[in-house]
PDB file of C-alpha atoms in Angstrom:
ATOM      1  CA  UNK A   1      -9.184  27.994  16.695  1.00  0.00           C
ATOM      2  CA  UNK A   2      -5.699  28.379  15.760  1.00  0.00           C
ATOM      3  CA  UNK A   3      -4.583  25.880  18.390  1.00  0.00           C
ATOM      4  CA  UNK A   4      -6.832  23.109  17.150  1.00  0.00           C
ATOM      5  CA  UNK A   5      -5.241  23.922  13.588  1.00  0.00           C
ATOM      6  CA  UNK A   6      -1.751  23.692  14.971  1.00  0.00           C
ATOM      7  CA  UNK A   7      -2.355  20.401  16.721  1.00  0.00           C
ATOM      8  CA  UNK A   8      -3.704  18.795  13.597  1.00  0.00           C
ATOM      9  CA  UNK A   9      -0.771  19.975  11.711  1.00  0.00           C
ATOM     10  CA  UNK A  10       1.606  18.483  14.254  1.00  0.00           C
ATOM     11  CA  UNK A  11      -0.118  15.243  13.942  1.00  0.00           C
ATOM     12  CA  UNK A  12       0.294  15.175  10.224  1.00  0.00           C
ATOM     13  CA  UNK A  13       4.029  16.019  10.505  1.00  0.00           C
ATOM     14  CA  UNK A  14       4.514  13.333  12.886  1.00  0.00           C
ATOM     15  CA  UNK A  15       2.473  10.955  10.563  1.00  0.00           C
ATOM     16  CA  UNK A  16       4.880  11.816   7.827  1.00  0.00           C
ATOM     17  CA  UNK A  17       8.053  10.894   9.764  1.00  0.00           C
ATOM     18  CA  UNK A  18       6.364   7.354  10.676  1.00  0.00           C
ATOM     19  CA  UNK A  19       6.094   6.322   7.022  1.00  0.00           C
ATOM     20  CA  UNK A  20       6.789   2.602   7.211  1.00  0.00           C
ATOM     21  CA  UNK A  21       8.585   0.826   4.352  1.00  0.00           C
ATOM     22  CA  UNK A  22       6.618  -1.796   3.464  1.00  0.00           C
ATOM     23  CA  UNK A  23       7.649  -4.747   0.981  1.00  0.00           C
ATOM     24  CA  UNK A  24       4.691  -5.506  -1.488  1.00  0.00           C
ATOM     25  CA  UNK A  25       6.818  -8.219  -3.435  1.00  0.00           C
ATOM     26  CA  UNK A  26       4.410 -10.950  -2.598  1.00  0.00           C
ATOM     27  CA  UNK A  27       1.564  -8.706  -3.706  1.00  0.00           C
ATOM     28  CA  UNK A  28       3.309  -7.808  -6.987  1.00  0.00           C
ATOM     29  CA  UNK A  29       4.024 -11.551  -7.643  1.00  0.00           C
ATOM     30  CA  UNK A  30       0.176 -12.526  -7.139  1.00  0.00           C
ATOM     31  CA  UNK A  31      -0.694  -9.533  -9.637  1.00  0.00           C
ATOM     32  CA  UNK A  32       1.566 -10.769 -12.346  1.00  0.00           C
ATOM     33  CA  UNK A  33       0.634 -14.223 -11.846  1.00  0.00           C
ATOM     34  CA  UNK A  34      -3.297 -13.445 -12.228  1.00  0.00           C
ATOM     35  CA  UNK A  35      -3.612 -10.154 -14.088  1.00  0.00           C
ATOM     36  CA  UNK A  36      -0.233 -10.216 -15.752  1.00  0.00           C
ATOM     37  CA  UNK A  37       0.091  -6.468 -15.673  1.00  0.00           C
ATOM     38  CA  UNK A  38      -0.303  -3.748 -13.206  1.00  0.00           C
ATOM     39  CA  UNK A  39      -2.748  -1.637 -15.379  1.00  0.00           C
ATOM     40  CA  UNK A  40      -5.073  -5.180 -15.883  1.00  0.00           C
ATOM     41  CA  UNK A  41      -5.287  -5.301 -11.771  1.00  0.00           C
ATOM     42  CA  UNK A  42      -5.689  -1.598 -11.870  1.00  0.00           C
ATOM     43  CA  UNK A  43      -8.959  -1.971 -13.860  1.00  0.00           C
ATOM     44  CA  UNK A  44     -10.332  -4.711 -12.178  1.00  0.00           C
ATOM     45  CA  UNK A  45     -10.057  -2.582  -8.948  1.00  0.00           C
ATOM     46  CA  UNK A  46     -11.559   0.244 -10.286  1.00  0.00           C
ATOM     47  CA  UNK A  47      -8.499   2.564  -9.718  1.00  0.00           C
ATOM     48  CA  UNK A  48      -6.475   4.679 -11.678  1.00  0.00           C
ATOM     49  CA  UNK A  49      -3.395   2.723 -12.970  1.00  0.00           C
ATOM     50  CA  UNK A  50      -0.864   5.484 -11.274  1.00  0.00           C
ATOM     51  CA  UNK A  51      -2.590   5.109  -7.959  1.00  0.00           C
ATOM     52  CA  UNK A  52      -2.155   1.425  -7.876  1.00  0.00           C
ATOM     53  CA  UNK A  53       1.497   1.985  -8.882  1.00  0.00           C
ATOM     54  CA  UNK A  54       1.714   4.429  -6.273  1.00  0.00           C
ATOM     55  CA  UNK A  55       0.706   2.179  -3.647  1.00  0.00           C
ATOM     56  CA  UNK A  56       2.779  -0.794  -4.789  1.00  0.00           C
ATOM     57  CA  UNK A  57       5.698   1.210  -4.585  1.00  0.00           C
ATOM     58  CA  UNK A  58       5.035   2.816  -1.187  1.00  0.00           C
ATOM     59  CA  UNK A  59       4.339   6.195  -2.179  1.00  0.00           C
ATOM     60  CA  UNK A  60       0.657   5.972  -1.260  1.00  0.00           C
ATOM     61  CA  UNK A  61      -1.198   4.082   1.549  1.00  0.00           C
ATOM     62  CA  UNK A  62      -3.701   1.272   1.079  1.00  0.00           C
ATOM     63  CA  UNK A  63      -7.152   1.957   2.433  1.00  0.00           C
ATOM     64  CA  UNK A  64      -8.814  -1.124   4.117  1.00  0.00           C
ATOM     65  CA  UNK A  65     -11.426  -1.598   1.532  1.00  0.00           C
ATOM     66  CA  UNK A  66      -8.812  -1.610  -1.177  1.00  0.00           C
ATOM     67  CA  UNK A  67      -6.905  -4.244   0.756  1.00  0.00           C
ATOM     68  CA  UNK A  68     -10.001  -6.356   1.220  1.00  0.00           C
ATOM     69  CA  UNK A  69     -11.172  -5.779  -2.597  1.00  0.00           C
ATOM     70  CA  UNK A  70      -7.463  -6.617  -3.758  1.00  0.00           C
ATOM     71  CA  UNK A  71      -7.386  -9.788  -1.660  1.00  0.00           C
ATOM     72  CA  UNK A  72     -10.546 -10.913  -3.006  1.00  0.00           C
ATOM     73  CA  UNK A  73      -9.420 -10.516  -6.451  1.00  0.00           C
ATOM     74  CA  UNK A  74      -6.201 -12.121  -6.006  1.00  0.00           C
ATOM     75  CA  UNK A  75      -7.572 -14.795  -4.007  1.00  0.00           C
ATOM     76  CA  UNK A  76      -5.620 -14.201  -1.003  1.00  0.00           C
ATOM     77  CA  UNK A  77      -7.261 -15.493   2.140  1.00  0.00           C
ATOM     78  CA  UNK A  78      -7.912 -13.329   5.022  1.00  0.00           C
ATOM     79  CA  UNK A  79      -5.208 -14.811   7.284  1.00  0.00           C
ATOM     80  CA  UNK A  80      -2.578 -14.365   4.645  1.00  0.00           C
ATOM     81  CA  UNK A  81      -3.393 -10.766   3.939  1.00  0.00           C
ATOM     82  CA  UNK A  82      -0.464  -9.615   6.533  1.00  0.00           C
ATOM     83  CA  UNK A  83       2.159 -11.302   4.646  1.00  0.00           C
ATOM     84  CA  UNK A  84       1.149  -9.382   1.232  1.00  0.00           C
ATOM     85  CA  UNK A  85       0.011  -5.813   2.790  1.00  0.00           C
ATOM     86  CA  UNK A  86       2.249  -5.479   6.184  1.00  0.00           C
ATOM     87  CA  UNK A  87       5.277  -6.921   5.161  1.00  0.00           C
ATOM     88  CA  UNK A  88       7.812  -4.468   6.707  1.00  0.00           C
ATOM     89  CA  UNK A  89      10.749  -3.794   4.395  1.00  0.00           C
ATOM     90  CA  UNK A  90      13.999  -4.501   6.812  1.00  0.00           C
ATOM     91  CA  UNK A  91      16.488  -3.252   4.192  1.00  0.00           C
ATOM     92  CA  UNK A  92      17.803   0.020   4.442  1.00  0.00           C
ATOM     93  CA  UNK A  93      18.212   2.475   1.363  1.00  0.00           C
ATOM     94  CA  UNK A  94      21.445   1.715  -0.406  1.00  0.00           C
ATOM     95  CA  UNK A  95      21.634  -1.666   0.735  1.00  0.00           C
ATOM     96  CA  UNK A  96      22.303  -4.625  -1.942  1.00  0.00           C
ATOM     97  CA  UNK A  97      19.475  -6.610  -2.481  1.00  0.00           C
TER      98      UNK A  97
END
């Protein structure tokens, strides 16, 4: 039993180290264009405002269903979803924008 728990904890630690910094700037622009505020978008999604804020700032992960729902609300075609949700931020912390 302890070995199983230890294995899961190692996996969780490895996942935390793997955090990929995604760039949600296209998504933020789409939200601003159609909903004006993150609060209005959060209401349309049926999510708490702080949850959407955390997702857009890379502090929480998007679930698959949330990605699909957001794409539908923002009229993002499925073939463009990677540009909005999986755009890896290649800038390092501390670099000028």
